[in-house]
PDB file of C-alpha atoms in Angstrom:
ATOM      1  CA  MET A1125      83.596  29.629  -6.090  1.00  0.00           C
ATOM      2  CA  ALA A1126      84.899  29.114  -9.704  1.00  0.00           C
ATOM      3  CA  LYS A1127      83.323  30.819 -12.582  1.00  0.00           C
ATOM      4  CA  TRP A1128      81.382  28.662 -14.955  1.00  0.00           C
ATOM      5  CA  GLY A1129      83.908  26.654 -17.226  1.00  0.00           C
ATOM      6  CA  GLN A1130      86.939  27.542 -14.886  1.00  0.00           C
ATOM      7  CA  GLY A1131      86.635  24.861 -12.113  1.00  0.00           C
ATOM      8  CA  ASP A1132      88.345  21.723 -11.701  1.00  0.00           C
ATOM      9  CA  PRO A1133      87.219  19.268 -14.313  1.00  0.00           C
ATOM     10  CA  ARG A1134      86.858  16.364 -11.802  1.00  0.00           C
ATOM     11  CA  TRP A1135      84.168  18.215  -9.781  1.00  0.00           C
ATOM     12  CA  ILE A1136      82.169  19.519 -12.841  1.00  0.00           C
ATOM     13  CA  VAL A1137      78.820  17.779 -13.192  1.00  0.00           C
ATOM     14  CA  GLU A1138      77.078  18.288 -16.408  1.00  0.00           C
ATOM     15  CA  GLU A1139      73.680  17.440 -17.497  1.00  0.00           C
ATOM     16  CA  ARG A1140      73.715  14.212 -19.621  1.00  0.00           C
ATOM     17  CA  ALA A1141      71.286  13.360 -22.340  1.00  0.00           C
ATOM     18  CA  ASP A1142      70.845   9.975 -20.915  1.00  0.00           C
ATOM     19  CA  ALA A1143      70.039  11.244 -17.489  1.00  0.00           C
ATOM     20  CA  THR A1144      72.614   9.106 -15.693  1.00  0.00           C
ATOM     21  CA  ASN A1145      73.526   9.921 -12.281  1.00  0.00           C
ATOM     22  CA  VAL A1146      77.282   9.322 -12.610  1.00  0.00           C
ATOM     23  CA  ASN A1147      78.749   7.688  -9.275  1.00  0.00           C
ATOM     24  CA  ASN A1148      75.748   8.793  -7.531  1.00  0.00           C
ATOM     25  CA  TRP A1149      76.809  12.342  -7.382  1.00  0.00           C
ATOM     26  CA  HIS A1150      73.403  13.774  -6.982  1.00  0.00           C
ATOM     27  CA  TRP A1151      71.097  12.721  -4.143  1.00  0.00           C
ATOM     28  CA  THR A1152      69.849   9.184  -4.423  1.00  0.00           C
ATOM     29  CA  GLU A1153      67.715   7.318  -1.770  1.00  0.00           C
ATOM     30  CA  ARG A1154      66.546   3.607  -1.280  1.00  0.00           C
ATOM     31  CA  ASP A1155      63.818   2.513   1.069  1.00  0.00           C
ATOM     32  CA  ALA A1156      65.421  -0.180   3.314  1.00  0.00           C
ATOM     33  CA  THR A1157      62.484  -0.686   5.647  1.00  0.00           C
ATOM     34  CA  ALA A1158      61.497  -4.331   4.550  1.00  0.00           C
ATOM     35  CA  TRP A1159      65.208  -5.482   4.540  1.00  0.00           C
ATOM     36  CA  SER A1160      65.711  -4.023   8.037  1.00  0.00           C
ATOM     37  CA  LYS A1161      62.480  -5.653   9.391  1.00  0.00           C
ATOM     38  CA  SER A1162      63.729  -8.998   8.117  1.00  0.00           C
ATOM     39  CA  LYS A1163      67.236  -8.174   9.631  1.00  0.00           C
ATOM     40  CA  LEU A1164      65.981  -7.230  13.095  1.00  0.00           C
ATOM     41  CA  LYS A1165      64.091 -10.451  13.168  1.00  0.00           C
ATOM     42  CA  GLU A1166      67.033 -12.490  12.235  1.00  0.00           C
ATOM     43  CA  VAL A1167      69.375 -10.884  14.768  1.00  0.00           C
ATOM     44  CA  LEU A1168      67.098 -10.517  17.828  1.00  0.00           C
ATOM     45  CA  GLU A1169      64.903 -13.607  17.923  1.00  0.00           C
ATOM     46  CA  GLY A1170      66.530 -16.304  19.831  1.00  0.00           C
ATOM     47  CA  LEU A1171      69.287 -13.988  21.123  1.00  0.00           C
ATOM     48  CA  VAL A1172      70.618 -15.126  24.521  1.00  0.00           C
ATOM     49  CA  VAL A1173      72.307 -12.811  27.036  1.00  0.00           C
ATOM     50  CA  GLU A1174      74.076 -14.670  30.154  1.00  0.00           C
ATOM     51  CA  GLY A1175      75.556 -13.256  33.251  1.00  0.00           C
ATOM     52  CA  GLU A1176      76.016 -13.880  36.991  1.00  0.00           C
ATOM     53  CA  ALA A1177      72.454 -13.309  37.615  1.00  0.00           C
ATOM     54  CA  GLY A1178      71.051 -15.686  35.101  1.00  0.00           C
ATOM     55  CA  ARG A1179      70.251 -16.143  31.285  1.00  0.00           C
ATOM     56  CA  CYS A1180      67.812 -14.220  29.310  1.00  0.00           C
ATOM     57  CA  GLU A1181      66.399 -15.531  25.935  1.00  0.00           C
ATOM     58  CA  ILE A1182      64.578 -13.225  23.463  1.00  0.00           C
ATOM     59  CA  GLY A1183      61.571 -14.980  21.962  1.00  0.00           C
ATOM     60  CA  ASP A1184      59.257 -13.514  19.293  1.00  0.00           C
ATOM     61  CA  LEU A1185      59.537 -10.013  17.930  1.00  0.00           C
ATOM     62  CA  LYS A1186      56.044  -9.103  18.589  1.00  0.00           C
ATOM     63  CA  HIS A1187      55.723  -5.582  17.281  1.00  0.00           C
ATOM     64  CA  VAL A1188      57.896  -3.763  14.791  1.00  0.00           C
ATOM     65  CA  GLU A1189      57.043  -0.120  13.765  1.00  0.00           C
ATOM     66  CA  GLY A1190      59.337   2.264  11.899  1.00  0.00           C
ATOM     67  CA  GLU A1191      61.230   3.039   8.809  1.00  0.00           C
ATOM     68  CA  ALA A1192      64.737   2.951   7.336  1.00  0.00           C
ATOM     69  CA  SER A1193      66.285   4.379   4.245  1.00  0.00           C
ATOM     70  CA  CYS A1194      69.797   4.544   2.686  1.00  0.00           C
ATOM     71  CA  SER A1195      70.768   7.626   0.809  1.00  0.00           C
ATOM     72  CA  SER A1196      73.904   8.867  -1.081  1.00  0.00           C
ATOM     73  CA  ARG A1197      75.191  12.238  -1.984  1.00  0.00           C
ATOM     74  CA  LYS A1198      78.449  12.862  -3.697  1.00  0.00           C
ATOM     75  CA  GLY A1199      79.738   9.163  -2.981  1.00  0.00           C
ATOM     76  CA  ARG A1200      78.793   9.671   0.743  1.00  0.00           C
ATOM     77  CA  LEU A1201      76.377   7.135   2.257  1.00  0.00           C
ATOM     78  CA  ILE A1202      73.728   8.548   4.802  1.00  0.00           C
ATOM     79  CA  PHE A1203      71.394   6.325   6.715  1.00  0.00           C
ATOM     80  CA  PHE A1204      68.258   7.230   8.371  1.00  0.00           C
ATOM     81  CA  TYR A1205      66.077   4.900  10.693  1.00  0.00           C
ATOM     82  CA  GLU A1206      63.665   4.997  13.508  1.00  0.00           C
ATOM     83  CA  TRP A1207      62.312   1.987  15.148  1.00  0.00           C
ATOM     84  CA  ASN A1208      59.751   0.929  18.006  1.00  0.00           C
ATOM     85  CA  LEU A1209      60.221  -2.692  18.886  1.00  0.00           C
ATOM     86  CA  ARG A1210      58.273  -4.888  21.425  1.00  0.00           C
ATOM     87  CA  LEU A1211      59.731  -8.362  22.127  1.00  0.00           C
ATOM     88  CA  SER A1212      58.696 -11.316  24.351  1.00  0.00           C
ATOM     89  CA  TRP A1213      61.584 -12.817  26.489  1.00  0.00           C
ATOM     90  CA  LYS A1214      62.437 -15.672  29.071  1.00  0.00           C
ATOM     91  CA  GLU A1215      64.493 -15.260  32.077  1.00  0.00           C
ATOM     92  CA  PHE A1216      66.313 -18.300  33.559  1.00  0.00           C
ATOM     93  CA  THR A1217      67.437 -17.123  37.082  1.00  0.00           C
ATOM     94  CA  LEU A1218      70.016 -18.634  39.416  1.00  0.00           C
ATOM     95  CA  GLY A1219      69.458 -19.088  43.154  1.00  0.00           C
ATOM     96  CA  MET A1220      66.301 -16.948  43.255  1.00  0.00           C
ATOM     97  CA  ILE A1221      64.349 -18.892  45.949  1.00  0.00           C
ATOM     98  CA  LEU A1222      65.787 -18.758  49.526  1.00  0.00           C
ATOM     99  CA  PRO A1223      65.426 -21.907  51.353  1.00  0.00           C
ATOM    100  CA  THR A1224      63.350 -22.336  54.394  1.00  0.00           C
ATOM    101  CA  LYS A1225      63.495 -24.768  57.407  1.00  0.00           C
ATOM    102  CA  ALA A1226      60.345 -26.627  56.013  1.00  0.00           C
ATOM    103  CA  THR A1227      62.103 -27.547  52.727  1.00  0.00           C
ATOM    104  CA  GLY A1228      64.628 -29.877  51.799  1.00  0.00           C
ATOM    105  CA  ILE A1229      67.398 -29.856  49.092  1.00  0.00           C
ATOM    106  CA  GLY A1230      65.041 -31.640  46.428  1.00  0.00           C
ATOM    107  CA  GLN A1231      62.193 -29.274  47.229  1.00  0.00           C
ATOM    108  CA  ASP A1232      64.429 -26.133  46.741  1.00  0.00           C
ATOM    109  CA  LEU A1233      65.838 -27.481  43.329  1.00  0.00           C
ATOM    110  CA  ALA A1234      62.208 -28.153  42.162  1.00  0.00           C
ATOM    111  CA  ALA A1235      61.036 -24.759  43.112  1.00  0.00           C
ATOM    112  CA  GLU A1236      64.122 -23.079  41.166  1.00  0.00           C
ATOM    113  CA  ARG A1237      63.298 -25.283  38.078  1.00  0.00           C
ATOM    114  CA  ARG A1238      59.538 -24.023  38.236  1.00  0.00           C
ATOM    115  CA  LEU A1239      60.729 -20.488  38.475  1.00  0.00           C
ATOM    116  CA  SER A1240      63.246 -20.870  35.621  1.00  0.00           C
ATOM    117  CA  GLY A1241      60.447 -21.782  33.191  1.00  0.00           C
ATOM    118  CA  ASN A1242      58.480 -18.507  33.866  1.00  0.00           C
ATOM    119  CA  ILE A1243      57.883 -16.407  30.794  1.00  0.00           C
ATOM    120  CA  MET A1244      57.715 -12.684  31.398  1.00  0.00           C
ATOM    121  CA  GLN A1245      56.484 -10.623  28.426  1.00  0.00           C
ATOM    122  CA  ASP A1246      57.103  -6.868  27.606  1.00  0.00           C
ATOM    123  CA  SER A1247      57.666  -5.688  31.284  1.00  0.00           C
ATOM    124  CA  PRO A1248      60.351  -6.793  33.817  1.00  0.00           C
ATOM    125  CA  HIS A1249      58.011  -5.703  36.606  1.00  0.00           C
ATOM    126  CA  SER A1250      55.812  -8.859  36.316  1.00  0.00           C
ATOM    127  CA  LEU A1251      58.254 -10.726  38.522  1.00  0.00           C
ATOM    128  CA  ASP A1252      56.833 -10.484  42.092  1.00  0.00           C
ATOM    129  CA  ILE A1253      58.652 -13.016  44.294  1.00  0.00           C
ATOM    130  CA  VAL A1254      58.952 -12.820  48.079  1.00  0.00           C
ATOM    131  CA  GLY A1255      62.419 -13.737  49.374  1.00  0.00           C
ATOM    132  CA  VAL A1256      64.422 -12.764  46.363  1.00  0.00           C
ATOM    133  CA  LYS A1257      68.126 -12.760  46.300  1.00  0.00           C
ATOM    134  CA  ILE A1258      69.630  -9.759  44.309  1.00  0.00           C
ATOM    135  CA  PRO A1259      72.453 -10.153  41.970  1.00  0.00           C
ATOM    136  CA  THR A1260      75.851  -9.498  43.801  1.00  0.00           C
ATOM    137  CA  VAL A1261      79.713  -9.447  43.001  1.00  0.00           C
ATOM    138  CA  LYS A1262      82.809  -9.788  44.994  1.00  0.00           C
ATOM    139  CA  ILE A1263      85.384  -7.075  45.217  1.00  0.00           C
ATOM    140  CA  LEU A1264      88.964  -7.692  45.636  1.00  0.00           C
ATOM    141  CA  MET A1265      91.432  -4.777  46.499  1.00  0.00           C
ATOM    142  CA  LYS A1266      94.979  -4.345  47.930  1.00  0.00           C
ATOM    143  CA  GLU A1267      96.729  -1.202  49.406  1.00  0.00           C
ATOM    144  CA  MET A1268     100.012  -0.755  50.698  1.00  0.00           C
ATOM    145  CA  PHE A1269     100.410   1.644  53.648  1.00  0.00           C
ATOM    146  CA  ASN A1270     103.541   3.127  55.226  1.00  0.00           C
ATOM    147  CA  SER A1271     102.694   1.844  58.570  1.00  0.00           C
ATOM    148  CA  PRO A1272     103.105  -1.274  60.746  1.00  0.00           C
ATOM    149  CA  ALA A1273     100.269  -3.615  60.980  1.00  0.00           C
ATOM    150  CA  ASP A1274      99.283  -2.876  64.515  1.00  0.00           C
ATOM    151  CA  GLU A1275      99.056   0.921  63.794  1.00  0.00           C
ATOM    152  CA  LEU A1276      97.020   0.450  60.710  1.00  0.00           C
ATOM    153  CA  TYR A1277      94.758  -2.198  62.558  1.00  0.00           C
ATOM    154  CA  GLY A1278      94.080   0.527  65.313  1.00  0.00           C
ATOM    155  CA  ILE A1279      93.009   3.241  62.550  1.00  0.00           C
ATOM    156  CA  PHE A1280      89.977   0.860  61.734  1.00  0.00           C
ATOM    157  CA  THR A1281      89.255   0.236  65.494  1.00  0.00           C
ATOM    158  CA  THR A1282      89.733   3.329  67.311  1.00  0.00           C
ATOM    159  CA  LYS A1283      86.787   5.728  67.276  1.00  0.00           C
ATOM    160  CA  GLU A1284      89.097   8.862  67.456  1.00  0.00           C
ATOM    161  CA  LEU A1285      91.172   7.693  64.542  1.00  0.00           C
ATOM    162  CA  VAL A1286      88.152   6.536  62.413  1.00  0.00           C
ATOM    163  CA  GLN A1287      86.589  10.182  62.908  1.00  0.00           C
ATOM    164  CA  LYS A1288      90.010  11.727  61.944  1.00  0.00           C
ATOM    165  CA  PHE A1289      90.368  10.080  58.445  1.00  0.00           C
ATOM    166  CA  SER A1290      86.621  10.173  57.856  1.00  0.00           C
ATOM    167  CA  LYS A1291      86.088  13.598  59.070  1.00  0.00           C
ATOM    168  CA  CYS A1292      82.738  12.808  60.505  1.00  0.00           C
ATOM    169  CA  PRO A1293      81.347  11.644  63.830  1.00  0.00           C
ATOM    170  CA  ALA A1294      81.385   7.834  64.016  1.00  0.00           C
ATOM    171  CA  VAL A1295      80.107   4.865  66.081  1.00  0.00           C
ATOM    172  CA  ILE A1296      82.880   2.316  66.712  1.00  0.00           C
ATOM    173  CA  GLU A1297      82.350  -0.768  69.020  1.00  0.00           C
ATOM    174  CA  ALA A1298      85.395  -2.606  68.047  1.00  0.00           C
ATOM    175  CA  GLU A1299      84.272  -5.967  69.690  1.00  0.00           C
ATOM    176  CA  LYS A1300      82.221  -8.952  68.190  1.00  0.00           C
ATOM    177  CA  GLY A1301      78.671  -7.870  67.571  1.00  0.00           C
ATOM    178  CA  GLY A1302      79.719  -4.059  68.036  1.00  0.00           C
ATOM    179  CA  LYS A1303      78.109  -1.531  65.967  1.00  0.00           C
ATOM    180  CA  LEU A1304      79.670   0.467  63.076  1.00  0.00           C
ATOM    181  CA  GLN A1305      78.415   3.701  61.564  1.00  0.00           C
ATOM    182  CA  MET A1306      80.388   6.151  59.618  1.00  0.00           C
ATOM    183  CA  PHE A1307      80.230   8.924  57.125  1.00  0.00           C
ATOM    184  CA  ASP A1308      77.047  10.438  58.524  1.00  0.00           C
ATOM    185  CA  GLY A1309      75.231   7.219  58.488  1.00  0.00           C
ATOM    186  CA  CYS A1310      76.105   6.558  54.826  1.00  0.00           C
ATOM    187  CA  VAL A1311      77.904   3.304  55.991  1.00  0.00           C
ATOM    188  CA  SER A1312      76.850   1.049  58.828  1.00  0.00           C
ATOM    189  CA  GLY A1313      77.093  -2.491  60.109  1.00  0.00           C
ATOM    190  CA  GLU A1314      78.985  -4.360  62.896  1.00  0.00           C
ATOM    191  CA  TYR A1315      82.178  -6.117  63.677  1.00  0.00           C
ATOM    192  CA  ALA A1316      82.013  -9.980  63.182  1.00  0.00           C
ATOM    193  CA  GLU A1317      85.525 -10.950  63.860  1.00  0.00           C
ATOM    194  CA  LEU A1318      88.680  -9.130  65.264  1.00  0.00           C
ATOM    195  CA  VAL A1319      92.007 -10.675  65.431  1.00  0.00           C
ATOM    196  CA  PRO A1320      94.303  -7.786  66.562  1.00  0.00           C
ATOM    197  CA  SER A1321      96.890  -6.692  64.134  1.00  0.00           C
ATOM    198  CA  GLN A1322      95.887  -9.330  61.663  1.00  0.00           C
ATOM    199  CA  ARG A1323      92.397  -9.346  60.452  1.00  0.00           C
ATOM    200  CA  ILE A1324      89.004  -7.604  60.811  1.00  0.00           C
ATOM    201  CA  VAL A1325      85.657  -9.035  59.313  1.00  0.00           C
ATOM    202  CA  LEU A1326      82.584  -6.673  59.104  1.00  0.00           C
ATOM    203  CA  LYS A1327      78.948  -6.916  58.249  1.00  0.00           C
ATOM    204  CA  TRP A1328      78.852  -3.817  56.085  1.00  0.00           C
ATOM    205  CA  ARG A1329      76.402  -1.736  53.978  1.00  0.00           C
ATOM    206  CA  CYS A1330      75.822   1.554  52.242  1.00  0.00           C
ATOM    207  CA  ARG A1331      72.657   3.430  52.969  1.00  0.00           C
ATOM    208  CA  ASN A1332      71.320   3.499  49.388  1.00  0.00           C
ATOM    209  CA  TRP A1333      71.597  -0.354  49.219  1.00  0.00           C
ATOM    210  CA  PRO A1334      68.372  -2.539  49.285  1.00  0.00           C
ATOM    211  CA  ASP A1335      66.998  -2.628  52.929  1.00  0.00           C
ATOM    212  CA  GLU A1336      68.654  -5.066  55.251  1.00  0.00           C
ATOM    213  CA  HIS A1337      71.167  -6.135  52.675  1.00  0.00           C
ATOM    214  CA  TYR A1338      74.841  -6.431  53.924  1.00  0.00           C
ATOM    215  CA  ALA A1339      78.044  -7.494  52.309  1.00  0.00           C
ATOM    216  CA  THR A1340      80.945  -9.193  54.248  1.00  0.00           C
ATOM    217  CA  VAL A1341      84.091  -7.262  54.349  1.00  0.00           C
ATOM    218  CA  ALA A1342      87.244  -9.124  55.417  1.00  0.00           C
ATOM    219  CA  LEU A1343      90.393  -6.926  56.051  1.00  0.00           C
ATOM    220  CA  ASN A1344      93.555  -8.808  56.328  1.00  0.00           C
ATOM    221  CA  PHE A1345      96.657  -7.059  57.506  1.00  0.00           C
ATOM    222  CA  LYS A1346      99.971  -8.477  55.997  1.00  0.00           C
ATOM    223  CA  ASP A1347     102.915  -6.972  58.121  1.00  0.00           C
ATOM    224  CA  MET A1348     105.866  -6.115  55.991  1.00  0.00           C
ATOM    225  CA  ALA A1349     108.380  -4.497  58.389  1.00  0.00           C
ATOM    226  CA  ALA A1350     107.656  -0.698  58.299  1.00  0.00           C
ATOM    227  CA  GLN A1351     104.804  -1.266  55.790  1.00  0.00           C
ATOM    228  CA  THR A1352     101.547  -3.196  55.882  1.00  0.00           C
ATOM    229  CA  GLU A1353      99.579  -4.454  52.618  1.00  0.00           C
ATOM    230  CA  LEU A1354      96.001  -4.436  53.395  1.00  0.00           C
ATOM    231  CA  GLN A1355      94.010  -7.010  51.445  1.00  0.00           C
ATOM    232  CA  LEU A1356      90.242  -6.327  51.073  1.00  0.00           C
ATOM    233  CA  GLU A1357      87.689  -8.880  50.137  1.00  0.00           C
ATOM    234  CA  CYS A1358      84.132  -7.553  50.011  1.00  0.00           C
ATOM    235  CA  LYS A1359      81.461 -10.165  49.298  1.00  0.00           C
ATOM    236  CA  GLY A1360      77.793  -9.647  48.430  1.00  0.00           C
ATOM    237  CA  VAL A1361      78.086  -6.178  46.877  1.00  0.00           C
ATOM    238  CA  PRO A1362      74.839  -5.441  44.658  1.00  0.00           C
ATOM    239  CA  VAL A1363      75.940  -5.462  40.981  1.00  0.00           C
ATOM    240  CA  SER A1364      74.631  -2.115  40.476  1.00  0.00           C
ATOM    241  CA  ASN A1365      76.732  -0.714  43.305  1.00  0.00           C
ATOM    242  CA  GLU A1366      79.992  -2.323  42.482  1.00  0.00           C
ATOM    243  CA  ASP A1367      81.798   0.837  40.941  1.00  0.00           C
ATOM    244  CA  SER A1368      80.492   3.230  43.809  1.00  0.00           C
ATOM    245  CA  THR A1369      81.693   0.579  46.560  1.00  0.00           C
ATOM    246  CA  ARG A1370      85.207   0.333  45.035  1.00  0.00           C
ATOM    247  CA  LEU A1371      85.280   4.193  44.844  1.00  0.00           C
ATOM    248  CA  CYS A1372      84.256   4.361  48.445  1.00  0.00           C
ATOM    249  CA  TRP A1373      86.997   2.129  49.710  1.00  0.00           C
ATOM    250  CA  LYS A1374      89.538   3.905  47.522  1.00  0.00           C
ATOM    251  CA  LYS A1375      88.672   7.327  47.996  1.00  0.00           C
ATOM    252  CA  GLN A1376      87.077   7.691  51.567  1.00  0.00           C
ATOM    253  CA  TYR A1377      89.147   4.894  53.116  1.00  0.00           C
ATOM    254  CA  PHE A1378      92.472   4.237  51.487  1.00  0.00           C
ATOM    255  CA  GLU A1379      93.320   7.874  50.404  1.00  0.00           C
ATOM    256  CA  GLU A1380      92.145   9.411  53.525  1.00  0.00           C
ATOM    257  CA  ILE A1381      94.226   6.943  55.616  1.00  0.00           C
ATOM    258  CA  HIS A1382      97.309   7.621  53.626  1.00  0.00           C
ATOM    259  CA  ILE A1383      96.812  11.443  54.485  1.00  0.00           C
ATOM    260  CA  LEU A1384      96.191  10.715  58.240  1.00  0.00           C
ATOM    261  CA  LEU A1385      99.388   8.683  58.184  1.00  0.00           C
ATOM    262  CA  GLN A1386     101.338  11.388  56.611  1.00  0.00           C
ATOM    263  CA  GLN A1387     100.116  14.056  58.905  1.00  0.00           C
ATOM    264  CA  SER A1388     100.930  11.754  61.993  1.00  0.00           C
ATOM    265  CA  LYS A1389     104.588  11.352  60.387  1.00  0.00           C
ATOM    266  CA  ASP A1390     105.043  15.068  59.768  1.00  0.00           C
ATOM    267  CA  SER A1391     103.862  15.970  63.440  1.00  0.00           C
ATOM    268  CA  THR A1392     106.426  13.642  64.793  1.00  0.00           C
ATOM    269  CA  GLU A1393     109.518  15.037  62.818  1.00  0.00           C
TER     270      GLU A1393
END
């Protein structure tokens, strides 16, 4: 630290007779609570968020509690804030009511319109509907394997080979309506369609998905001489499980099958 009178004159702050805080060098603070409340109301009320599941519109800002301030020290701005907000909102959902045999197209549309006008305040748990569809996504993936199509097809339909790449006991009934169970029961389903060396369609689910909810998985084998392009389409995956489902197919299926094929190649050389 420099001795008094020996420091850089640019950073010496002296007392002024007029008490002016030059360039806000000393600590200054302003209350920003009123301004912040007005800004929160302006930004949030009427805000609309849309997605595949539907449309959510924020109504009134019913409760605002907290404070905000803006401070300055040595030319540096510092912000403090703490807020507790409560809002009302409307949810306009898409395809929420499942049709029944007793209802026609006109009745279904009317039911959806009635539901779309419901106002749910403060808690999303106020929605209590029987037969609700969950928001889902479709996953598309491609992977190239150093294997002819018939060999790769066999890896998905032969119990011994499935158990080799999954490293777990499996139930593989490779026929229409046949059961499928892998990874100690973490994945289950059934075979819906089998076209040898060309196509497999599965009714497929992960154990942590909502009860009785299945995705439809289509595996298409595109033969390219000594290689095969596997095209995967997975429809009906719960939105919240999209990333984990992609990771499952990439890590637990594709990467392990690559290893199995390489081991098979090494053993024949």
